[in-house]
Coordinates of C-alpha atoms in Angstrom, one line a residue:
Chain A
M15 CA 13.5 -183.9 -52.9
K16 CA 10.8 -184.2 -50.5
K17 CA 12.4 -186.6 -48.6
L18 CA 15.3 -183.6 -48.1
I19 CA 12.7 -181.9 -47.0
L20 CA 11.4 -184.1 -44.5
S21 CA 14.6 -185.0 -43.4
T22 CA 16.1 -181.5 -42.7
A23 CA 12.7 -181.1 -41.4
A24 CA 12.8 -183.9 -38.6
L25 CA 16.5 -182.6 -38.2
A26 CA 15.6 -179.2 -37.0
L27 CA 12.6 -180.4 -34.9
T28 CA 15.3 -183.1 -32.5
A29 CA 17.2 -179.8 -32.5
G30 CA 14.8 -178.3 -31.1
I31 CA 14.0 -180.8 -29.1
A32 CA 17.7 -181.5 -27.4
A33 CA 17.8 -177.4 -27.1
A34 CA 14.8 -177.6 -24.7
D35 CA 16.8 -180.0 -23.0
V36 CA 19.8 -178.0 -21.5
V37 CA 18.9 -176.9 -18.5
R38 CA 21.1 -174.1 -16.6
M39 CA 21.6 -174.4 -12.6
G40 CA 22.5 -171.8 -10.6
T41 CA 24.4 -171.9 -7.5
E42 CA 26.8 -169.4 -5.3
G43 CA 29.8 -171.7 -4.9
A44 CA 30.8 -170.7 -1.8
Y45 CA 28.5 -172.5 0.8
A46 CA 30.8 -175.9 2.0
P47 CA 29.7 -178.4 2.5
W48 CA 26.6 -177.8 -0.1
N49 CA 28.3 -175.8 -2.7
F50 CA 31.7 -174.4 -3.2
V51 CA 34.7 -174.8 -5.7
N52 CA 37.0 -177.0 -5.4
D53 CA 40.9 -177.1 -5.9
A54 CA 40.1 -178.0 -9.5
G55 CA 38.1 -174.5 -9.5
E56 CA 35.1 -176.3 -10.3
I57 CA 31.8 -176.4 -8.8
D58 CA 31.3 -179.0 -5.8
G59 CA 29.3 -180.1 -3.1
F60 CA 26.2 -181.8 -2.1
E61 CA 24.4 -180.0 -3.7
R62 CA 26.4 -180.4 -7.2
E63 CA 26.2 -184.4 -6.7
L64 CA 22.5 -184.6 -5.8
G65 CA 21.6 -182.0 -9.2
D66 CA 23.9 -184.2 -11.4
E67 CA 22.0 -187.2 -10.0
L68 CA 18.6 -185.4 -10.1
C69 CA 19.2 -184.3 -14.2
K70 CA 20.6 -188.2 -14.8
R71 CA 17.4 -190.0 -13.5
A72 CA 15.3 -186.8 -15.0
E73 CA 16.9 -187.6 -18.3
L74 CA 17.8 -183.5 -18.7
Q75 CA 21.7 -182.3 -19.4
C76 CA 22.7 -180.1 -17.2
E77 CA 25.4 -177.2 -16.9
W78 CA 26.4 -175.2 -13.7
V79 CA 26.1 -171.7 -13.3
K80 CA 27.9 -169.5 -10.2
N81 CA 26.0 -166.9 -9.7
D82 CA 26.2 -163.9 -6.7
W83 CA 23.8 -164.9 -3.9
D84 CA 22.3 -161.4 -3.7
S85 CA 21.2 -161.1 -7.3
I86 CA 21.0 -165.2 -7.6
I87 CA 16.8 -164.7 -7.9
P88 CA 16.3 -162.0 -10.1
N89 CA 18.6 -163.6 -12.5
L90 CA 16.8 -166.9 -12.7
V91 CA 13.3 -165.1 -13.1
S92 CA 14.9 -163.1 -16.1
G93 CA 15.7 -166.4 -17.4
N94 CA 19.5 -166.0 -17.5
Y95 CA 19.9 -169.8 -15.3
D96 CA 16.5 -172.4 -15.2
T97 CA 17.5 -173.5 -11.2
I98 CA 18.3 -172.4 -8.2
I99 CA 20.3 -175.2 -6.5
A100 CA 22.1 -173.1 -3.4
G101 CA 21.0 -174.4 0.0
M102 CA 18.0 -172.4 -0.4
S103 CA 15.3 -172.7 2.1
I104 CA 11.9 -172.9 1.1
T105 CA 10.1 -170.0 2.5
D106 CA 6.3 -168.1 2.2
E107 CA 8.5 -165.1 1.0
R108 CA 10.2 -166.6 -1.9
D109 CA 7.9 -168.8 -2.7
E110 CA 5.4 -165.6 -4.2
V111 CA 8.1 -164.8 -6.5
I112 CA 9.3 -168.1 -7.6
D113 CA 8.3 -172.1 -6.8
F114 CA 10.1 -174.5 -5.0
T115 CA 9.9 -178.3 -5.6
Q116 CA 9.8 -180.2 -2.8
P117 CA 12.3 -180.4 -0.2
Y118 CA 15.8 -182.5 -0.7
T119 CA 16.8 -182.3 3.0
P120 CA 14.3 -182.1 6.0
P121 CA 14.1 -178.3 7.7
D122 CA 16.9 -178.6 9.9
P123 CA 17.5 -175.9 13.4
S124 CA 20.0 -173.3 12.7
A125 CA 23.1 -172.8 15.1
Y126 CA 24.5 -170.0 16.5
V127 CA 29.0 -170.0 16.6
A128 CA 30.4 -167.6 18.8
L129 CA 34.1 -167.5 20.6
S130 CA 32.9 -168.2 23.7
A131 CA 29.8 -170.7 25.3
D132 CA 28.1 -168.0 27.5
V133 CA 27.3 -165.4 24.6
D134 CA 23.9 -163.7 25.2
V135 CA 22.5 -163.5 21.8
E136 CA 19.2 -162.0 22.1
G137 CA 21.7 -158.4 23.7
G138 CA 24.4 -158.8 21.3
V139 CA 25.4 -158.7 18.0
I140 CA 24.2 -161.5 15.6
A141 CA 26.2 -161.8 12.2
A142 CA 23.9 -163.4 8.9
Q143 CA 23.9 -163.7 5.5
A144 CA 22.0 -160.9 3.7
A145 CA 19.0 -161.8 2.2
T146 CA 18.9 -165.2 4.2
I147 CA 16.4 -166.8 6.9
Q148 CA 18.4 -166.4 9.6
A149 CA 18.9 -162.6 8.9
S150 CA 14.6 -162.5 8.7
F151 CA 14.6 -163.8 11.7
I152 CA 17.4 -162.2 13.9
A153 CA 15.1 -159.2 12.4
E154 CA 11.9 -160.4 13.7
Q155 CA 13.2 -160.7 17.1
G156 CA 14.6 -157.3 16.9
W157 CA 18.2 -158.4 18.0
T158 CA 21.1 -156.6 16.8
L159 CA 22.1 -158.0 13.4
I160 CA 24.7 -157.0 10.7
E161 CA 24.6 -158.5 7.5
F162 CA 27.1 -159.2 4.7
A163 CA 27.1 -160.2 1.4
T164 CA 28.8 -163.5 2.1
P165 CA 28.7 -166.9 4.4
E166 CA 32.7 -166.3 5.0
E167 CA 32.2 -162.8 6.2
T168 CA 29.6 -163.4 8.6
V169 CA 32.2 -166.1 10.7
A170 CA 35.4 -163.3 10.1
A171 CA 33.5 -160.7 11.9
V172 CA 32.7 -163.3 14.7
R173 CA 36.8 -163.8 14.6
N174 CA 37.5 -160.2 15.1
G175 CA 35.0 -159.1 17.4
E176 CA 33.0 -157.0 14.9
A177 CA 29.6 -159.4 16.1
D178 CA 29.7 -161.7 19.2
A179 CA 28.0 -164.3 17.7
V180 CA 26.8 -165.9 13.8
L181 CA 23.8 -167.4 13.0
A182 CA 23.8 -169.9 10.3
D183 CA 22.8 -173.4 8.8
K184 CA 24.1 -175.9 11.3
S185 CA 26.2 -177.8 8.7
F186 CA 27.8 -174.7 7.6
L187 CA 28.8 -173.8 10.8
D188 CA 30.4 -177.4 12.0
T189 CA 33.0 -176.7 9.0
V190 CA 33.9 -174.2 11.1
A191 CA 33.2 -175.0 14.8
G192 CA 36.6 -176.1 16.8
M193 CA 38.7 -173.7 14.3
D194 CA 40.6 -170.7 16.0
G195 CA 38.6 -171.0 19.1
L196 CA 34.7 -170.4 17.7
V197 CA 32.7 -173.0 19.5
M198 CA 28.8 -174.0 19.0
L199 CA 25.6 -172.1 21.5
E200 CA 23.9 -175.2 22.9
R201 CA 20.8 -172.9 21.6
M202 CA 19.6 -173.4 17.6
E203 CA 16.3 -171.9 16.8
S204 CA 13.8 -173.7 14.4
I205 CA 13.2 -171.8 11.4
G206 CA 13.1 -172.4 7.5
G207 CA 11.0 -175.7 5.8
G208 CA 13.6 -177.4 4.5
V209 CA 16.0 -176.8 1.1
G210 CA 14.8 -177.1 -2.1
M211 CA 15.3 -176.5 -6.4
G212 CA 14.1 -173.0 -7.0
L213 CA 12.3 -172.5 -10.5
R214 CA 10.8 -169.9 -12.3
E215 CA 7.0 -170.1 -11.5
S216 CA 6.0 -170.5 -15.4
D217 CA 8.4 -173.9 -15.5
G218 CA 5.7 -176.5 -14.1
E219 CA 6.7 -179.0 -16.6
L220 CA 10.4 -178.3 -15.0
R221 CA 9.1 -178.9 -11.5
A222 CA 7.4 -181.6 -12.1
K223 CA 10.7 -183.4 -13.8
F224 CA 12.4 -182.5 -10.6
D225 CA 10.0 -183.1 -8.5
A226 CA 9.4 -187.1 -9.7
A227 CA 13.7 -187.3 -9.7
I228 CA 13.8 -185.9 -6.0
Q229 CA 10.8 -188.2 -5.0
S230 CA 12.9 -191.4 -6.6
M231 CA 15.6 -190.7 -4.7
K232 CA 13.7 -190.4 -0.9
D233 CA 12.3 -193.6 -2.3
D234 CA 15.7 -195.7 -3.4
G235 CA 17.4 -194.2 0.1
T236 CA 20.3 -192.5 -2.4
L237 CA 19.0 -189.3 -0.8
N238 CA 19.9 -190.3 2.3
A239 CA 23.3 -191.6 1.5
L240 CA 24.1 -188.5 -0.1
I241 CA 23.2 -186.2 2.6
A242 CA 25.1 -188.8 5.0
K243 CA 28.0 -187.9 2.8
W244 CA 28.1 -184.8 3.2
E245 CA 26.4 -184.2 6.9
V246 CA 24.5 -181.5 5.4
A247 CA 21.6 -182.3 7.1
S248 CA 19.4 -184.8 8.9
Q249 CA 17.9 -187.5 7.3
W250 CA 14.9 -187.9 5.9
Chain B
M4 CA 50.3 -178.9 -12.2
F5 CA 53.6 -180.4 -11.0
S6 CA 54.0 -184.2 -10.7
Y7 CA 55.3 -183.6 -6.8
C8 CA 52.1 -182.4 -5.9
V9 CA 50.0 -185.5 -5.8
E10 CA 50.3 -185.6 -2.2
P11 CA 50.0 -182.2 -0.9
D12 CA 49.8 -182.5 2.8
T13 CA 53.8 -184.4 2.8
L14 CA 55.1 -180.9 1.1
E15 CA 56.3 -178.1 2.9
G16 CA 57.5 -175.0 2.5
L17 CA 58.0 -173.4 -1.3
T18 CA 57.3 -176.9 -3.0
W19 CA 54.1 -176.5 -1.0
L20 CA 53.3 -173.3 -2.6
S21 CA 54.2 -173.9 -6.1
C22 CA 51.7 -176.6 -5.8
Y23 CA 48.9 -174.1 -3.8
L24 CA 49.4 -171.2 -5.9
T25 CA 48.9 -173.6 -9.4
T26 CA 45.7 -175.1 -8.9
G27 CA 42.7 -175.0 -10.9
K28 CA 41.3 -172.2 -8.7
H29 CA 43.9 -170.0 -8.8
M30 CA 43.9 -170.4 -12.7
G31 CA 40.6 -168.9 -12.0
L32 CA 42.6 -165.9 -10.7
Y33 CA 45.1 -165.8 -12.9
T34 CA 42.5 -165.6 -15.9
S35 CA 40.7 -163.2 -14.6
V36 CA 43.6 -160.8 -13.9
I37 CA 43.5 -161.2 -17.9
T38 CA 39.7 -160.7 -18.3
V39 CA 40.1 -157.4 -16.4
L40 CA 43.0 -156.0 -18.6
V41 CA 41.2 -156.8 -21.5
L42 CA 38.0 -155.0 -19.8
L43 CA 40.0 -152.0 -19.6
A44 CA 41.6 -152.2 -23.3
I45 CA 38.7 -152.3 -25.1
T46 CA 36.6 -150.1 -22.7
A47 CA 38.6 -147.1 -22.4
P48 CA 38.3 -146.4 -26.1
V49 CA 34.6 -147.1 -26.6
A50 CA 34.2 -145.0 -23.8
L51 CA 36.0 -142.0 -25.1
L52 CA 34.2 -142.8 -28.4
F53 CA 30.9 -142.6 -26.5
G54 CA 31.7 -139.6 -24.9
F55 CA 32.8 -137.9 -28.3
G56 CA 29.5 -138.7 -29.7
G57 CA 28.1 -137.2 -26.6
A58 CA 30.0 -134.0 -26.3
T59 CA 29.6 -133.0 -30.0
A60 CA 26.1 -134.0 -30.1
A61 CA 25.6 -131.9 -27.2
R62 CA 27.2 -128.9 -29.2
S63 CA 25.1 -129.4 -32.2
H64 CA 22.7 -126.8 -33.7
F65 CA 20.3 -129.2 -34.3
L66 CA 17.9 -129.0 -31.0
P67 CA 17.0 -133.1 -30.7
L68 CA 20.5 -134.0 -31.1
R69 CA 21.3 -131.4 -28.5
W70 CA 18.8 -132.7 -26.1
F71 CA 20.2 -136.0 -26.5
G72 CA 23.7 -135.5 -26.0
K73 CA 23.0 -133.1 -22.9
G74 CA 20.5 -135.5 -21.3
Y75 CA 22.9 -138.9 -22.0
S76 CA 25.3 -137.2 -20.0
A77 CA 23.1 -135.7 -17.7
I78 CA 21.2 -138.7 -16.6
V79 CA 24.0 -141.8 -16.8
R80 CA 26.1 -139.1 -14.5
G81 CA 23.2 -138.9 -12.2
V82 CA 21.9 -142.9 -11.6
P83 CA 24.4 -144.4 -9.1
D84 CA 26.5 -146.9 -10.7
I85 CA 26.0 -149.8 -8.0
A86 CA 22.0 -149.1 -9.5
F87 CA 23.0 -148.8 -12.6
F88 CA 24.5 -151.7 -13.0
M89 CA 22.5 -154.0 -10.8
F90 CA 19.1 -153.4 -13.2
F91 CA 20.3 -151.2 -16.6
V92 CA 22.1 -154.9 -17.6
I93 CA 19.0 -156.7 -16.5
A94 CA 17.0 -154.9 -18.7
L95 CA 19.1 -154.3 -21.8
D96 CA 19.7 -157.9 -22.1
Q97 CA 15.7 -158.3 -22.0
A98 CA 15.4 -155.7 -25.0
F99 CA 17.6 -157.7 -27.0
E100 CA 15.8 -161.0 -26.5
W101 CA 12.3 -159.0 -26.3
V102 CA 13.3 -158.0 -30.3
R103 CA 15.1 -161.8 -30.8
H104 CA 11.8 -163.3 -29.5
Q105 CA 9.4 -160.9 -31.7
V106 CA 11.8 -162.2 -34.9
K107 CA 12.0 -165.3 -34.5
C108 CA 9.1 -167.0 -32.8
P109 CA 6.0 -164.3 -34.2
D110 CA 3.4 -166.8 -33.4
W111 CA 4.2 -168.0 -29.8
P112 CA 1.1 -167.8 -27.7
D113 CA 1.9 -167.5 -24.3
A114 CA 3.1 -163.8 -23.4
I115 CA 6.2 -163.0 -22.4
R116 CA 6.1 -161.1 -19.0
Q117 CA 4.6 -163.8 -16.6
G118 CA 4.0 -162.4 -13.2
N119 CA 7.5 -162.1 -12.5
D120 CA 9.0 -164.2 -14.8
F121 CA 10.7 -163.0 -18.2
V122 CA 10.2 -165.6 -21.0
V123 CA 11.1 -166.2 -24.6
C124 CA 10.9 -168.7 -27.0
A125 CA 14.1 -171.0 -26.3
Q126 CA 15.2 -169.6 -29.9
A127 CA 15.4 -166.5 -28.8
K128 CA 16.8 -166.6 -26.0
L129 CA 20.6 -164.9 -25.8
P130 CA 22.9 -167.1 -26.0
L131 CA 21.1 -170.0 -26.5
S132 CA 21.2 -171.8 -23.3
T133 CA 22.7 -175.6 -25.5
A134 CA 25.6 -172.3 -26.2
P135 CA 28.5 -173.6 -24.7
E136 CA 29.9 -171.4 -21.4
W137 CA 32.3 -169.7 -23.1
V138 CA 30.1 -168.5 -25.5
H139 CA 27.8 -167.5 -21.9
N140 CA 31.2 -165.8 -20.5
T141 CA 31.8 -163.8 -23.7
Y142 CA 28.2 -162.2 -23.7
A143 CA 28.3 -161.5 -20.5
F144 CA 32.1 -160.0 -20.7
F145 CA 30.2 -157.8 -24.1
L146 CA 27.6 -156.9 -21.6
A147 CA 29.7 -155.5 -19.5
V148 CA 31.3 -153.8 -21.6
L149 CA 28.7 -152.4 -23.5
T150 CA 27.9 -151.0 -20.0
F151 CA 30.9 -149.5 -18.4
S152 CA 31.6 -147.7 -21.7
I153 CA 27.9 -146.2 -21.5
V154 CA 28.4 -145.3 -17.5
F155 CA 31.9 -143.6 -18.4
G156 CA 31.1 -142.7 -22.3
A157 CA 28.8 -139.8 -20.1
F158 CA 31.3 -139.2 -17.8
A159 CA 34.2 -138.2 -20.5
A160 CA 30.8 -136.9 -23.0
N161 CA 31.2 -133.6 -20.2
V162 CA 34.7 -133.7 -20.3
L163 CA 35.2 -133.6 -23.6
F164 CA 32.7 -131.0 -24.0
G165 CA 34.2 -128.6 -21.3
A166 CA 37.6 -129.3 -23.3
M167 CA 35.6 -128.2 -26.5
R168 CA 34.9 -124.5 -25.0
A169 CA 37.8 -124.6 -23.8
V170 CA 39.8 -124.0 -26.7
P171 CA 40.7 -119.8 -27.6
Q172 CA 37.6 -118.7 -29.2
A173 CA 40.4 -116.8 -31.2
Q174 CA 41.2 -119.6 -32.9
L175 CA 38.1 -120.7 -34.4
E176 CA 37.4 -117.0 -35.4
T177 CA 40.8 -116.8 -37.4
A178 CA 40.0 -120.6 -38.9
E179 CA 36.4 -118.7 -39.7
A180 CA 38.6 -116.1 -41.1
Y181 CA 40.4 -117.9 -43.4
G182 CA 37.5 -119.0 -45.0
M183 CA 37.0 -122.6 -43.5
T184 CA 33.7 -124.4 -43.2
R185 CA 32.1 -125.2 -39.5
R186 CA 33.5 -129.1 -40.3
Q187 CA 36.9 -128.1 -41.2
T188 CA 36.8 -125.4 -38.3
F189 CA 35.8 -128.5 -35.8
W190 CA 37.9 -131.0 -37.1
R191 CA 41.1 -129.3 -37.9
I192 CA 41.0 -126.9 -35.3
L193 CA 39.0 -127.6 -32.5
V194 CA 39.6 -131.6 -32.3
P195 CA 43.5 -131.3 -32.4
Q196 CA 43.5 -128.6 -29.8
M197 CA 41.2 -129.8 -27.4
W198 CA 42.9 -132.6 -25.7
V199 CA 45.0 -131.0 -23.9
Y200 CA 41.8 -129.6 -22.0
A201 CA 40.7 -132.5 -21.7
L202 CA 43.2 -134.8 -20.5
P203 CA 43.2 -134.0 -16.9
G204 CA 39.8 -135.5 -16.8
L205 CA 40.1 -137.9 -19.0
S206 CA 43.4 -139.1 -16.9
N207 CA 40.7 -139.0 -13.7
L208 CA 38.2 -140.8 -15.7
W209 CA 41.1 -143.6 -16.2
M210 CA 41.5 -144.2 -13.0
V211 CA 37.9 -144.4 -11.7
L212 CA 37.5 -146.7 -14.4
I213 CA 40.6 -149.5 -12.7
K214 CA 39.0 -148.9 -9.7
A215 CA 35.8 -149.9 -11.2
T216 CA 36.1 -152.9 -12.2
P217 CA 35.0 -155.0 -9.0
L218 CA 31.3 -154.4 -10.2
L219 CA 32.0 -156.6 -12.8
F220 CA 30.7 -159.3 -10.4
L221 CA 27.4 -157.6 -10.4
L222 CA 27.7 -158.5 -14.0
G223 CA 28.4 -162.4 -13.5
I224 CA 31.4 -161.9 -14.6
E225 CA 34.3 -163.3 -12.0
D226 CA 37.0 -160.5 -11.5
I227 CA 39.9 -160.6 -9.1
V228 CA 38.5 -159.1 -6.2
Y229 CA 35.7 -162.2 -6.0
W230 CA 38.8 -164.6 -6.5
A231 CA 40.8 -163.1 -4.1
R232 CA 37.9 -163.3 -1.4
E233 CA 37.0 -166.8 -2.8
L234 CA 40.6 -167.9 -2.3
G235 CA 41.2 -166.5 0.9
G236 CA 38.6 -167.5 2.9
T237 CA 39.2 -170.0 5.4
V238 CA 38.4 -173.9 3.8
N239 CA 38.4 -176.7 5.6
A240 CA 40.2 -179.9 5.5
R241 CA 37.3 -181.8 4.1
F242 CA 36.8 -179.5 1.1
T243 CA 40.2 -179.2 -0.2
D244 CA 43.8 -180.7 -0.3
Y245 CA 45.0 -177.3 1.1
P246 CA 43.5 -176.5 3.9
H247 CA 44.3 -172.8 5.6
G248 CA 42.7 -170.1 7.5
D249 CA 41.5 -166.8 6.5
W250 CA 44.1 -165.5 4.4
R251 CA 41.8 -162.9 2.6
M252 CA 44.8 -160.0 4.2
W253 CA 47.5 -161.7 1.7
Y254 CA 45.4 -162.1 -1.3
F255 CA 44.1 -158.6 -0.7
L256 CA 47.6 -156.8 0.2
A257 CA 48.2 -158.7 -3.5
L258 CA 45.3 -156.7 -5.3
L259 CA 46.8 -153.8 -3.3
V260 CA 50.1 -153.7 -5.5
F261 CA 48.4 -154.8 -8.5
Y262 CA 45.8 -151.3 -8.0
L263 CA 49.1 -149.3 -7.0
G264 CA 51.5 -150.5 -9.8
F265 CA 48.6 -150.1 -12.4
T266 CA 48.1 -146.6 -11.2
K267 CA 51.4 -145.6 -11.5
V268 CA 52.0 -147.1 -14.7
S269 CA 49.1 -145.5 -16.1
E270 CA 50.3 -141.9 -14.2
V271 CA 53.9 -142.4 -15.9
V272 CA 52.2 -142.8 -19.5
L273 CA 49.5 -140.0 -18.9
D274 CA 52.2 -137.6 -17.7
K275 CA 54.2 -138.8 -20.9
L276 CA 51.4 -137.5 -23.3
M277 CA 50.6 -135.0 -21.6
K278 CA 53.8 -133.0 -22.5
R279 CA 53.6 -134.4 -26.1
L280 CA 50.0 -132.4 -26.4
T281 CA 51.1 -129.6 -24.6
H282 CA 54.2 -129.3 -27.0
G283 CA 53.3 -126.4 -29.3
Q284 CA 50.1 -124.7 -27.7
A285 CA 49.2 -121.1 -26.3
T286 CA 48.6 -122.6 -22.8
A287 CA 50.8 -122.1 -19.6
G288 CA 52.3 -125.3 -20.0
G289 CA 53.2 -125.0 -23.6
E290 CA 54.5 -121.4 -22.9
A291 CA 56.8 -123.0 -20.1
Q292 CA 58.0 -125.9 -22.7
R293 CA 58.9 -122.9 -25.6
R294 CA 60.7 -121.1 -22.5
A295 CA 63.0 -124.4 -21.3
K296 CA 64.0 -124.6 -25.3
A297 CA 64.8 -121.1 -25.8

């Protein structure tokens, strides 16, 4: 009898440990090549591959969750998922609300795409996704900004003439430049401090695990290989 | 899906389209159509029930209950839907988890609120983070039904409250004269006769409810408008076997047809229902029916 109780207790304990090990990864699924939904309807892209590899190295079991960009931080702090891995640049503003791992891509300049190469960005109307570093950059400069909920809509606004240019991560704009007469401007803006994973401030342990996993991928060069494969950023 | 879909870039015309429309991504769209229909099918009766409860409470002779009924419909109707859907659902979810936390982990040493974070013990999470994806989806769906029902129940409460007052006073007095109790008068005289006055308002609510379903995406449920935007957006050949430009117009056109068709069907059904309810009533419509027969 005692043995039975002991083994049940052990079982319950291990079950408890296993329960703690499922990490839910929140992403947007609309920002190729970082994260997007592939033909099969699954989340795919640089961050899918990176996240799966990080979970393997940190010996965590991970599940992917799609969430709207607008509510991606409130849903993290409320505990609906455990990490944000959605091309989110590390900024002081966000760092006050959530914590970040070390960056997994270096800070890269943001680029403009417009219908002609000689657009005056300072006097024109610039489109950007709401709640991004690009949107707050334009607002700080005092230029005319129009915001959209999704990256796709920002580009569509340039295509239909609603905006003169769109400001976004260069790797994202690379996927649209050259189509429908869209060209990338020479001017770039150095904003943002690299892209990292977002976690709750109370989740220090999980952050340490991902930090270590990112460091090990940086050390053995696999991270650089992944960056090159998906053409998301410059290398380390 | 089909065996000939292995190399989509060699296909053309209808064969290409048949492959394109059966990708896993499009299955997400078709599933979301079913999700929306199921949501409507569950929400409508539940909201009506909430509304009936609210209206009955607002008529109660017991003061606190009357306050509750009037307060419910006044407050919920006054809060903008989008604010309600953004904040109420997160608060509701946290309330459930808070209660579970108090019950399941009374010895938990840490605070639940840590700065911006809301942290409960792993056993109190709803659903458990180990639960399969469908449990998470069902839970989100349940929260959505509850939220929609509370919002639309408040409007329905107001409509039904008005309808109850529209039933001719003479009917109620006659019931009393026959010696019916308050309860009997309510169930046998008032409720059967009020629907004809409530239906125009309720059918309006139903139409608004149909159009409010895109708010589902705020609750983390992928609805048809989300998928139309997602599928219609430009896709680069690097990320798909079916590259195309901005096709959102076509997807939204399909949505337009879907919503208009749905509205039309609803109108036909509601008209039939109205005819049936009017039968034998002391209203202008009931009078017209009687004349047509005679």
